[in-house]
mmCIF file of C-alpha atoms in Angstrom:
data_model
loop_
_atom_site.group_PDB
_atom_site.id
_atom_site.type_symbol
_atom_site.label_atom_id
_atom_site.label_comp_id
_atom_site.label_asym_id
_atom_site.label_seq_id
_atom_site.Cartn_x
_atom_site.Cartn_y
_atom_site.Cartn_z
ATOM 1 C CA MET U 176 80.860 -42.127 34.041
ATOM 2 C CA SER U 177 78.265 -41.852 31.323
ATOM 3 C CA ARG U 178 78.202 -38.823 29.433
ATOM 4 C CA PHE U 179 74.966 -39.617 27.441
ATOM 5 C CA PHE U 180 72.919 -37.786 30.022
ATOM 6 C CA LEU U 181 75.566 -34.939 30.285
ATOM 7 C CA LYS U 182 75.202 -34.370 26.717
ATOM 8 C CA LEU U 183 71.494 -34.321 26.901
ATOM 9 C CA SER U 184 71.489 -32.056 29.586
ATOM 10 C CA ARG U 185 74.006 -29.614 27.609
ATOM 11 C CA VAL U 186 70.935 -29.187 25.474
ATOM 12 C CA THR U 187 69.334 -27.793 28.370
ATOM 13 C CA ALA U 188 72.350 -25.793 28.855
ATOM 14 C CA PHE U 189 72.168 -24.404 25.516
ATOM 15 C CA ALA U 190 68.796 -23.525 26.077
ATOM 16 C CA VAL U 191 68.956 -21.727 29.027
ATOM 17 C CA ALA U 192 72.007 -19.964 27.294
ATOM 18 C CA ILE U 193 69.353 -19.171 24.561
ATOM 19 C CA LEU U 194 66.968 -17.931 27.300
ATOM 20 C CA LEU U 195 69.131 -16.152 29.233
ATOM 21 C CA ALA U 196 71.169 -14.193 26.855
ATOM 22 C CA ALA U 197 71.332 -14.109 23.061
ATOM 23 C CA VAL U 198 74.937 -13.554 22.592
ATOM 24 C CA PRO U 199 76.015 -13.965 19.358
ATOM 25 C CA ALA U 200 103.510 -16.301 26.924
ATOM 26 C CA ARG U 201 104.755 -13.523 25.213
ATOM 27 C CA ALA U 202 108.266 -13.949 24.017
ATOM 28 C CA VAL U 203 110.641 -11.117 25.076
ATOM 29 C CA GLU U 204 112.997 -9.923 22.302
ATOM 30 C CA PRO U 205 116.719 -9.527 23.439
ATOM 31 C CA ALA U 206 118.005 -5.945 23.508
ATOM 32 C CA ALA U 207 119.984 -5.138 20.432
ATOM 33 C CA THR U 208 123.547 -4.171 21.409
ATOM 34 C CA LEU U 209 125.221 -1.178 19.524
ATOM 35 C CA PRO U 210 128.155 -2.842 17.194
ATOM 36 C CA THR U 211 131.375 -1.358 18.242
ATOM 37 C CA ASP U 212 134.861 -0.973 15.632
ATOM 38 C CA GLU U 213 136.952 -3.678 16.193
ATOM 39 C CA GLY U 214 140.279 -2.257 18.095
ATOM 40 C CA SER U 215 138.325 0.729 19.286
ATOM 41 C CA VAL U 216 137.720 -0.714 22.727
ATOM 42 C CA PRO U 217 140.464 -2.720 24.558
ATOM 43 C CA LYS U 218 139.664 -6.621 24.793
ATOM 44 C CA ARG U 219 138.626 -7.341 28.289
ATOM 45 C CA GLY U 220 139.551 -10.750 29.839
ATOM 46 C CA ARG U 221 142.345 -12.147 32.185
ATOM 47 C CA ILE U 222 145.641 -13.663 30.824
ATOM 48 C CA THR U 223 147.256 -15.993 33.308
ATOM 49 C CA PRO U 224 150.817 -18.033 33.033
ATOM 50 C CA HIS U 225 148.159 -21.232 32.975
ATOM 51 C CA ASN U 226 146.569 -20.642 29.736
ATOM 52 C CA GLY U 227 150.085 -20.486 27.616
ATOM 53 C CA ALA U 228 149.796 -17.008 26.848
ATOM 54 C CA ALA U 229 152.815 -14.567 27.713
ATOM 55 C CA LEU U 230 152.095 -11.820 30.394
ATOM 56 C CA PRO U 231 151.097 -8.279 29.084
ATOM 57 C CA GLU U 232 154.123 -6.234 28.753
ATOM 58 C CA GLY U 233 155.083 -4.380 32.100
ATOM 59 C CA ALA U 234 153.288 -6.897 34.005
ATOM 60 C CA GLN U 235 155.111 -8.727 36.323
ATOM 61 C CA GLU U 236 154.304 -12.442 37.853
ATOM 62 C CA LYS U 237 153.795 -12.334 41.357
ATOM 63 C CA PRO U 238 156.448 -14.333 43.484
ATOM 64 C CA ALA U 239 155.672 -17.551 45.101
ATOM 65 C CA GLY U 240 154.248 -17.049 48.809
ATOM 66 C CA THR U 241 152.550 -14.394 47.849
ATOM 67 C CA THR U 242 149.005 -14.107 49.467
ATOM 68 C CA ALA U 243 146.384 -15.153 47.252
ATOM 69 C CA PRO U 244 143.676 -12.605 46.870
ATOM 70 C CA ALA U 245 140.321 -13.272 48.223
ATOM 71 C CA LYS U 246 138.091 -15.727 46.265
ATOM 72 C CA PRO U 247 135.998 -13.626 43.960
ATOM 73 C CA LYS U 248 132.027 -14.019 44.860
ATOM 74 C CA ALA U 249 129.497 -14.622 42.447
ATOM 75 C CA GLY U 250 127.847 -11.399 41.196
ATOM 76 C CA ASP U 251 130.917 -9.123 41.535
ATOM 77 C CA GLY U 252 131.865 -9.416 38.036
ATOM 78 C CA ASN U 253 134.541 -11.661 37.872
ATOM 79 C CA THR U 254 132.489 -15.012 38.177
ATOM 80 C CA PRO U 255 129.676 -16.404 36.076
ATOM 81 C CA SER U 256 126.732 -16.340 38.314
ATOM 82 C CA LYS U 257 124.896 -19.874 39.148
ATOM 83 C CA GLY U 258 121.679 -18.281 39.795
ATOM 84 C CA VAL U 259 119.953 -17.898 43.107
ATOM 85 C CA ASN U 260 118.096 -21.217 44.322
ATOM 86 C CA VAL U 261 115.091 -21.924 46.367
ATOM 87 C CA ILE U 262 116.750 -21.721 49.856
ATOM 88 C CA ASP U 263 118.857 -18.636 49.039
ATOM 89 C CA ARG U 264 115.430 -17.073 47.920
ATOM 90 C CA MET U 265 113.882 -17.942 51.128
ATOM 91 C CA GLY U 266 116.832 -17.185 53.546
ATOM 92 C CA ALA U 267 115.698 -20.302 55.537
ATOM 93 C CA ASP U 268 115.455 -23.894 55.434
ATOM 94 C CA LEU U 269 112.428 -25.712 54.123
ATOM 95 C CA PRO U 270 110.393 -27.228 56.974
ATOM 96 C CA ALA U 271 110.542 -30.947 57.024
ATOM 97 C CA LEU U 272 107.581 -32.947 55.405
ATOM 98 C CA PRO U 273 104.995 -34.155 57.737
ATOM 99 C CA PRO U 274 105.196 -37.858 58.566
ATOM 100 C CA GLU U 275 102.958 -39.809 56.133
ATOM 101 C CA LYS U 276 100.144 -41.109 57.837
ATOM 102 C CA PRO U 277 99.571 -44.869 57.945
ATOM 103 C CA PHE U 278 96.542 -46.473 56.290
ATOM 104 C CA ASN U 279 94.732 -48.531 58.767
ATOM 105 C CA GLY U 280 91.676 -49.042 56.384
ATOM 106 C CA LYS U 281 90.648 -52.303 54.671
ATOM 107 C CA ILE U 282 92.702 -52.627 51.302
ATOM 108 C CA ASP U 283 90.140 -53.063 48.327
ATOM 109 C CA GLU U 284 92.315 -55.875 46.265
ATOM 110 C CA ALA U 285 89.761 -55.993 43.751
ATOM 111 C CA TYR U 286 89.443 -52.290 43.137
ATOM 112 C CA GLY U 287 93.348 -52.234 43.151
ATOM 113 C CA ALA U 288 93.400 -54.925 40.427
ATOM 114 C CA PHE U 289 91.212 -52.862 38.076
ATOM 115 C CA GLN U 290 93.020 -49.873 38.202
ATOM 116 C CA ARG U 291 96.244 -51.780 37.094
ATOM 117 C CA GLY U 292 94.461 -52.925 34.275
ATOM 118 C CA TYR U 293 93.843 -56.720 35.730
ATOM 119 C CA TYR U 294 89.908 -56.719 34.999
ATOM 120 C CA LEU U 295 89.677 -60.591 35.022
ATOM 121 C CA THR U 296 91.421 -60.615 38.495
ATOM 122 C CA ALA U 297 89.472 -57.813 39.864
ATOM 123 C CA MET U 298 86.143 -59.723 38.416
ATOM 124 C CA ASP U 299 87.374 -62.626 40.286
ATOM 125 C CA LEU U 300 87.844 -60.785 43.613
ATOM 126 C CA ALA U 301 84.591 -58.651 43.441
ATOM 127 C CA VAL U 302 82.211 -61.240 42.685
ATOM 128 C CA PRO U 303 82.123 -63.380 45.797
ATOM 129 C CA ARG U 304 81.887 -60.041 47.580
ATOM 130 C CA ALA U 305 79.384 -58.425 45.589
ATOM 131 C CA GLN U 306 76.890 -61.613 46.034
ATOM 132 C CA LEU U 307 77.488 -60.808 49.517
ATOM 133 C CA GLY U 308 76.115 -57.245 49.135
ATOM 134 C CA ASP U 309 79.036 -55.408 49.273
ATOM 135 C CA PRO U 310 77.874 -52.015 47.489
ATOM 136 C CA ALA U 311 81.594 -51.075 46.172
ATOM 137 C CA ALA U 312 82.236 -54.378 44.534
ATOM 138 C CA GLN U 313 78.491 -54.348 43.023
ATOM 139 C CA THR U 314 79.373 -51.539 41.137
ATOM 140 C CA LEU U 315 82.741 -52.314 39.991
ATOM 141 C CA VAL U 316 81.319 -55.559 38.546
ATOM 142 C CA ALA U 317 78.605 -53.579 37.196
ATOM 143 C CA SER U 318 81.297 -51.158 35.149
ATOM 144 C CA ILE U 319 83.489 -54.193 34.503
ATOM 145 C CA LEU U 320 80.392 -55.800 32.466
ATOM 146 C CA GLU U 321 79.173 -52.451 31.202
ATOM 147 C CA GLN U 322 82.649 -51.753 29.534
ATOM 148 C CA GLY U 323 83.088 -55.271 28.383
ATOM 149 C CA LEU U 324 86.646 -54.992 30.231
ATOM 150 C CA GLY U 325 88.068 -58.718 29.950
ATOM 151 C CA VAL U 326 84.832 -60.034 29.409
ATOM 152 C CA ALA U 327 81.924 -60.021 27.281
ATOM 153 C CA ARG U 328 80.029 -56.857 27.563
ATOM 154 C CA ASN U 329 76.782 -57.324 28.989
ATOM 155 C CA ALA U 330 74.757 -54.289 29.676
ATOM 156 C CA LYS U 331 71.630 -55.790 31.235
ATOM 157 C CA ALA U 332 73.731 -57.668 34.098
ATOM 158 C CA ALA U 333 75.329 -54.464 34.477
ATOM 159 C CA ALA U 334 72.263 -52.896 34.882
ATOM 160 C CA PHE U 335 71.220 -55.484 37.675
ATOM 161 C CA TRP U 336 74.257 -54.931 39.508
ATOM 162 C CA TYR U 337 74.016 -51.092 39.432
ATOM 163 C CA GLY U 338 70.711 -51.439 40.749
ATOM 164 C CA GLN U 339 71.766 -53.647 43.604
ATOM 165 C CA ALA U 340 74.655 -51.351 44.302
ATOM 166 C CA ALA U 341 72.414 -48.322 44.479
ATOM 167 C CA GLU U 342 69.827 -49.749 46.612
ATOM 168 C CA ASN U 343 72.753 -50.674 48.928
ATOM 169 C CA GLY U 344 74.146 -46.942 49.267
ATOM 170 C CA ASP U 345 76.805 -46.603 46.673
ATOM 171 C CA PRO U 346 76.512 -43.253 45.177
ATOM 172 C CA ALA U 347 78.200 -43.792 41.745
ATOM 173 C CA ALA U 348 75.758 -46.703 41.346
ATOM 174 C CA MET U 349 72.909 -44.585 42.299
ATOM 175 C CA PHE U 350 73.921 -41.914 39.873
ATOM 176 C CA LYS U 351 74.261 -44.798 37.051
ATOM 177 C CA TYR U 352 71.202 -46.484 37.872
ATOM 178 C CA ALA U 353 69.388 -43.184 37.903
ATOM 179 C CA LEU U 354 70.458 -42.677 34.172
ATOM 180 C CA MET U 355 68.948 -45.775 33.247
ATOM 181 C CA LEU U 356 65.837 -45.318 34.605
ATOM 182 C CA MET U 357 65.336 -41.971 33.276
ATOM 183 C CA GLU U 358 66.208 -43.289 29.684
ATOM 184 C CA GLY U 359 65.073 -46.784 30.129
ATOM 185 C CA ARG U 360 68.117 -48.357 29.011
ATOM 186 C CA TYR U 361 68.065 -52.318 30.102
ATOM 187 C CA VAL U 362 65.268 -51.669 32.726
ATOM 188 C CA LYS U 363 62.102 -50.329 32.657
ATOM 189 C CA ARG U 364 61.793 -46.661 32.716
ATOM 190 C CA ASP U 365 60.588 -44.645 35.849
ATOM 191 C CA ARG U 366 61.179 -41.084 35.971
ATOM 192 C CA LYS U 367 60.008 -40.468 39.368
ATOM 193 C CA LYS U 368 62.649 -43.324 41.083
ATOM 194 C CA SER U 369 65.341 -41.880 38.760
ATOM 195 C CA GLU U 370 64.889 -38.301 40.517
ATOM 196 C CA GLU U 371 64.790 -39.669 43.694
ATOM 197 C CA LEU U 372 68.058 -41.675 43.132
ATOM 198 C CA MET U 373 70.084 -38.974 41.450
ATOM 199 C CA LYS U 374 68.797 -36.531 44.341
ATOM 200 C CA LYS U 375 70.080 -39.026 46.902
ATOM 201 C CA ALA U 376 73.750 -39.608 44.871
ATOM 202 C CA ALA U 377 73.627 -35.845 44.648
ATOM 203 C CA ASP U 378 73.401 -35.218 48.523
ATOM 204 C CA LEU U 379 75.883 -37.670 49.212
ATOM 205 C CA GLY U 380 78.304 -36.006 46.946
ATOM 206 C CA ASN U 381 78.457 -37.647 43.762
ATOM 207 C CA ALA U 382 79.658 -34.427 41.638
ATOM 208 C CA SER U 383 77.708 -35.790 38.070
ATOM 209 C CA ALA U 384 74.725 -36.484 40.080
ATOM 210 C CA GLN U 385 74.516 -32.629 41.659
ATOM 211 C CA PHE U 386 74.728 -31.212 38.070
ATOM 212 C CA ASN U 387 72.313 -33.713 36.552
ATOM 213 C CA TYR U 388 69.923 -32.909 39.265
ATOM 214 C CA GLY U 389 70.608 -29.605 38.928
ATOM 215 C CA GLN U 390 69.429 -30.037 35.279
ATOM 216 C CA THR U 391 66.483 -31.911 36.462
ATOM 217 C CA LEU U 392 65.263 -29.030 38.392
ATOM 218 C CA VAL U 393 65.791 -26.649 35.407
ATOM 219 C CA ALA U 394 63.649 -28.720 33.274
ATOM 220 C CA ASP U 395 60.780 -29.163 35.794
ATOM 221 C CA MET U 396 60.656 -25.278 36.570
ATOM 222 C CA PRO U 397 61.530 -23.511 33.530
ATOM 223 C CA GLY U 398 63.039 -20.290 34.014
ATOM 224 C CA GLU U 399 64.545 -18.155 36.540
ATOM 225 C CA LYS U 400 62.960 -20.113 39.622
ATOM 226 C CA GLY U 401 64.198 -23.476 38.287
ATOM 227 C CA LEU U 402 68.049 -21.830 37.628
ATOM 228 C CA LYS U 403 67.686 -20.374 41.415
ATOM 229 C CA ALA U 404 66.704 -23.899 42.727
ATOM 230 C CA ALA U 405 69.323 -25.485 40.474
ATOM 231 C CA MET U 406 72.107 -23.318 41.431
ATOM 232 C CA PRO U 407 73.173 -24.843 44.745
ATOM 233 C CA TYR U 408 73.668 -28.468 43.062
ATOM 234 C CA TYR U 409 75.426 -26.565 40.274
ATOM 235 C CA GLU U 410 77.864 -24.991 42.683
ATOM 236 C CA LYS U 411 79.008 -28.043 44.341
ATOM 237 C CA SER U 412 79.444 -29.884 40.963
ATOM 238 C CA ALA U 413 81.346 -26.782 39.943
ATOM 239 C CA GLU U 414 83.616 -27.134 42.747
ATOM 240 C CA GLN U 415 84.504 -30.588 42.149
ATOM 241 C CA GLY U 416 85.429 -29.840 38.544
ATOM 242 C CA ILE U 417 82.326 -30.546 36.557
ATOM 243 C CA ALA U 418 82.807 -28.292 33.257
ATOM 244 C CA ASP U 419 79.244 -28.372 32.550
ATOM 245 C CA ALA U 420 78.350 -27.022 35.730
ATOM 246 C CA GLN U 421 80.795 -24.488 35.566
ATOM 247 C CA TYR U 422 79.746 -23.351 32.586
ATOM 248 C CA ALA U 423 75.920 -23.352 33.741
ATOM 249 C CA LEU U 424 77.035 -20.991 37.010
ATOM 250 C CA SER U 425 78.894 -18.573 34.838
ATOM 251 C CA GLN U 426 75.423 -18.026 33.109
ATOM 252 C CA ILE U 427 73.431 -18.006 35.974
ATOM 253 C CA TYR U 428 75.644 -15.529 37.849
ATOM 254 C CA LEU U 429 75.726 -13.162 34.834
ATOM 255 C CA ASN U 430 72.117 -13.143 33.928
ATOM 256 C CA VAL U 431 69.792 -14.122 36.386
ATOM 257 C CA SER U 432 67.918 -11.302 38.850
ATOM 258 C CA GLY U 433 68.677 -11.377 42.669
ATOM 259 C CA ILE U 434 72.597 -12.892 42.678
ATOM 260 C CA GLU U 435 73.995 -11.375 45.268
ATOM 261 C CA GLU U 436 77.033 -9.429 43.717
ATOM 262 C CA SER U 437 79.644 -11.299 45.325
ATOM 263 C CA LYS U 438 78.488 -14.508 43.158
ATOM 264 C CA ARG U 439 78.156 -11.957 40.283
ATOM 265 C CA ALA U 440 81.477 -10.829 40.036
ATOM 266 C CA ARG U 441 82.722 -14.704 39.521
ATOM 267 C CA ALA U 442 81.134 -15.265 36.630
ATOM 268 C CA ARG U 443 83.714 -14.674 34.492
ATOM 269 C CA GLU U 444 86.034 -16.962 36.774
ATOM 270 C CA TRP U 445 83.773 -20.005 36.200
ATOM 271 C CA LEU U 446 83.226 -19.528 32.482
ATOM 272 C CA LEU U 447 87.359 -19.609 32.435
ATOM 273 C CA ARG U 448 87.453 -22.585 34.362
ATOM 274 C CA ALA U 449 85.284 -24.336 32.090
ATOM 275 C CA ALA U 450 86.813 -23.002 29.059
ATOM 276 C CA ARG U 451 90.297 -24.459 30.638
ATOM 277 C CA ALA U 452 88.476 -27.825 30.970
ATOM 278 C CA GLY U 453 88.203 -28.024 27.175
ATOM 279 C CA TYR U 454 84.411 -27.189 27.094
ATOM 280 C CA ASP U 455 84.258 -25.685 23.825
ATOM 281 C CA THR U 456 81.254 -23.597 24.326
ATOM 282 C CA ALA U 457 82.985 -22.004 27.370
ATOM 283 C CA GLN U 458 86.014 -21.330 25.219
ATOM 284 C CA LEU U 459 83.754 -19.495 22.561
ATOM 285 C CA ASP U 460 81.821 -17.320 25.332
ATOM 286 C CA MET U 461 85.210 -16.867 27.233
ATOM 287 C CA ALA U 462 86.362 -15.274 23.679
ATOM 288 C CA ILE U 463 83.094 -13.219 23.394
ATOM 289 C CA TRP U 464 83.269 -11.705 27.040
ATOM 290 C CA LEU U 465 86.645 -10.912 26.147
ATOM 291 C CA ILE U 466 86.190 -9.178 23.362
ATOM 292 C CA GLU U 467 82.990 -7.447 24.173
ATOM 293 C CA GLY U 468 84.285 -6.783 27.919
ATOM 294 C CA ILE U 469 81.536 -8.782 29.652
ATOM 295 C CA ALA U 470 81.601 -9.502 33.508
ATOM 296 C CA GLY U 471 85.077 -7.810 33.114
ATOM 297 C CA ASP U 472 87.702 -5.807 31.326
ATOM 298 C CA ARG U 473 88.330 -6.284 27.478
ATOM 299 C CA ASN U 474 91.113 -8.067 26.243
ATOM 300 C CA LEU U 475 91.220 -8.452 22.281
ATOM 301 C CA GLU U 476 94.465 -10.565 22.140
ATOM 302 C CA GLU U 477 93.310 -12.846 24.727
ATOM 303 C CA GLY U 478 89.808 -13.207 23.427
ATOM 304 C CA PHE U 479 91.374 -13.600 20.122
ATOM 305 C CA ALA U 480 93.248 -16.677 21.454
ATOM 306 C CA TRP U 481 90.296 -18.348 22.942
ATOM 307 C CA MET U 482 87.914 -17.929 19.697
ATOM 308 C CA LYS U 483 91.092 -19.625 17.721
ATOM 309 C CA ARG U 484 91.134 -22.471 20.490
ATOM 310 C CA ALA U 485 87.392 -23.048 20.167
ATOM 311 C CA ALA U 486 87.618 -23.029 16.530
ATOM 312 C CA ASP U 487 90.547 -25.229 16.050
ATOM 313 C CA GLY U 488 88.500 -27.708 18.339
ATOM 314 C CA GLY U 489 85.913 -27.725 16.023
ATOM 315 C CA ASN U 490 83.379 -25.300 17.397
ATOM 316 C CA VAL U 491 81.403 -24.255 14.035
ATOM 317 C CA VAL U 492 80.274 -20.697 15.695
ATOM 318 C CA ALA U 493 83.749 -20.251 16.626
ATOM 319 C CA GLN U 494 85.225 -20.725 13.241
ATOM 320 C CA ASN U 495 82.385 -18.326 11.948
ATOM 321 C CA ARG U 496 83.441 -15.780 14.354
ATOM 322 C CA LEU U 497 87.222 -16.003 13.927
ATOM 323 C CA SER U 498 86.918 -15.349 10.304
ATOM 324 C CA HIS U 499 85.330 -12.020 11.293
ATOM 325 C CA LEU U 500 88.192 -11.412 13.784
ATOM 326 C CA TYR U 501 90.880 -11.859 10.965
ATOM 327 C CA ILE U 502 88.780 -9.662 8.395
ATOM 328 C CA ASN U 503 88.369 -6.878 11.230
ATOM 329 C CA ALA U 504 91.682 -7.034 12.886
ATOM 330 C CA ILE U 505 90.404 -7.723 16.266
ATOM 331 C CA GLY U 506 93.207 -8.950 18.622
ATOM 332 C CA THR U 507 95.343 -10.048 15.264
ATOM 333 C CA THR U 508 96.827 -8.800 12.312
ATOM 334 C CA PRO U 509 94.622 -8.725 9.076
ATOM 335 C CA ASP U 510 94.578 -12.263 7.140
ATOM 336 C CA PRO U 511 92.162 -12.682 4.256
ATOM 337 C CA VAL U 512 93.403 -16.070 3.681
ATOM 338 C CA GLU U 513 93.090 -17.248 7.118
ATOM 339 C CA ALA U 514 89.628 -15.245 7.480
ATOM 340 C CA ALA U 515 88.582 -17.088 4.017
ATOM 341 C CA LYS U 516 89.676 -20.635 5.535
ATOM 342 C CA TRP U 517 87.696 -20.597 8.784
ATOM 343 C CA TYR U 518 84.628 -19.315 6.620
ATOM 344 C CA VAL U 519 85.015 -22.168 4.210
ATOM 345 C CA LEU U 520 85.137 -24.647 7.272
ATOM 346 C CA SER U 521 82.203 -22.922 9.132
ATOM 347 C CA ARG U 522 80.223 -22.765 5.863
ATOM 348 C CA ARG U 523 80.635 -26.527 5.045
ATOM 349 C CA ALA U 524 79.268 -27.332 8.475
ATOM 350 C CA GLY U 525 76.344 -25.727 7.491
ATOM 351 C CA LEU U 526 76.425 -22.035 8.818
ATOM 352 C CA LYS U 527 75.498 -19.519 6.547
ATOM 353 C CA ASP U 528 76.834 -16.191 6.476
ATOM 354 C CA ASP U 529 75.995 -13.620 3.571
ATOM 355 C CA ALA U 530 78.634 -11.183 4.831
ATOM 356 C CA LEU U 531 81.541 -13.538 4.724
ATOM 357 C CA GLU U 532 80.118 -14.757 1.402
ATOM 358 C CA ASP U 533 80.795 -11.533 -0.077
ATOM 359 C CA PHE U 534 84.251 -11.136 1.696
ATOM 360 C CA TYR U 535 85.127 -14.321 0.113
ATOM 361 C CA LEU U 536 83.709 -13.886 -3.283
ATOM 362 C CA GLY U 537 85.785 -10.454 -3.275
ATOM 363 C CA LEU U 538 89.137 -12.428 -2.944
ATOM 364 C CA ASN U 539 91.275 -12.897 -5.876
ATOM 365 C CA GLU U 540 91.658 -16.595 -7.429
ATOM 366 C CA THR U 541 94.867 -17.127 -5.813
ATOM 367 C CA GLN U 542 93.489 -16.171 -2.275
ATOM 368 C CA GLN U 543 90.578 -18.269 -2.833
ATOM 369 C CA LYS U 544 92.538 -21.474 -3.713
ATOM 370 C CA SER U 545 95.196 -20.611 -0.535
ATOM 371 C CA ALA U 546 92.286 -20.931 1.303
ATOM 372 C CA LEU U 547 90.497 -23.660 -0.099
ATOM 373 C CA ALA U 548 94.246 -25.617 0.114
ATOM 374 C CA ALA U 549 94.106 -24.174 4.219
ATOM 375 C CA ALA U 550 90.524 -25.740 4.621
ATOM 376 C CA ASN U 551 91.544 -29.198 3.020
ATOM 377 C CA LYS U 552 94.448 -29.659 5.111
ATOM 378 C CA PHE U 553 92.884 -28.715 8.521
ATOM 379 C CA ARG U 554 89.710 -31.032 7.803
ATOM 380 C CA SER U 555 92.507 -33.880 6.892
ATOM 381 C CA SER U 556 94.358 -33.429 10.019
#
């Protein structure tokens, strides 16, 4: 999938965010046992004639033929427990797996070769089908040419095949060719045709096209009107796992007026899904929402953890905010060296903060050197 337009659309997403709102496995320790004086409590355990030790004084070995006691059961204190398996917990056998449904469709040998990394074989198998008008084969040929997989990269030829596949109804090709038409890459720029193809691909279920068509609507209709028009496309894309759409939904559900309460209540859920997908802006917002109690309860420790995750990923604003969290002991213990380290990193990236500069200058020389060394180590890693 091309990330170029997604990256461009994130600029729009940031603009939307600015428009909507300006927002700046716990380990359990084992219970301690009280010490006992050796000899004050008789040692426990079983001594049998089979371990080579003598029987205790006054004890008699049972004569042969005596009925053996009942076999001890796990959990009675005489034998170690082996745990409880799934069957025991359920109290019944698991049902048998349903029979596997036979595949009666046509096997795409070209795509199978592509998935296994046999790109030349995939190309040889796909080209004859592409020449006969098979849209899936045309898209595959275009992808191989675009990426230069096993063949010389040829973006212009890739654009031709994407165009052919788009005309023949392949949603993935429609999305790719729409991007090319929008940007004027290797084809003549045609915004109207681009939007038509993007909408068609979105309506056919392509997740990336759904998000990008939503972005187009927002650009064409600035303000809440465009956001509401784009929302159904964002929702479909978000359900298919596009993090950009999930983030956009979280902002719309929280900030746009007239959103039904059942959807507004899911704003943090969508933001969390985007954050878990690795979207650093969502991670930053997730930290802020948790710390400030936006769209849900406050949780300082979780908020700190998300801020740290975004900072570790290189988000400059998160690095700046993390420094403040360390200084003010929000969700963590105070640590002046760590606070200074994250400030140094954000300052090097061009983010100015007078309050943090005053804090840094107030540290002693040893602390400043430690912070600089930690920042240099982070950058080199």
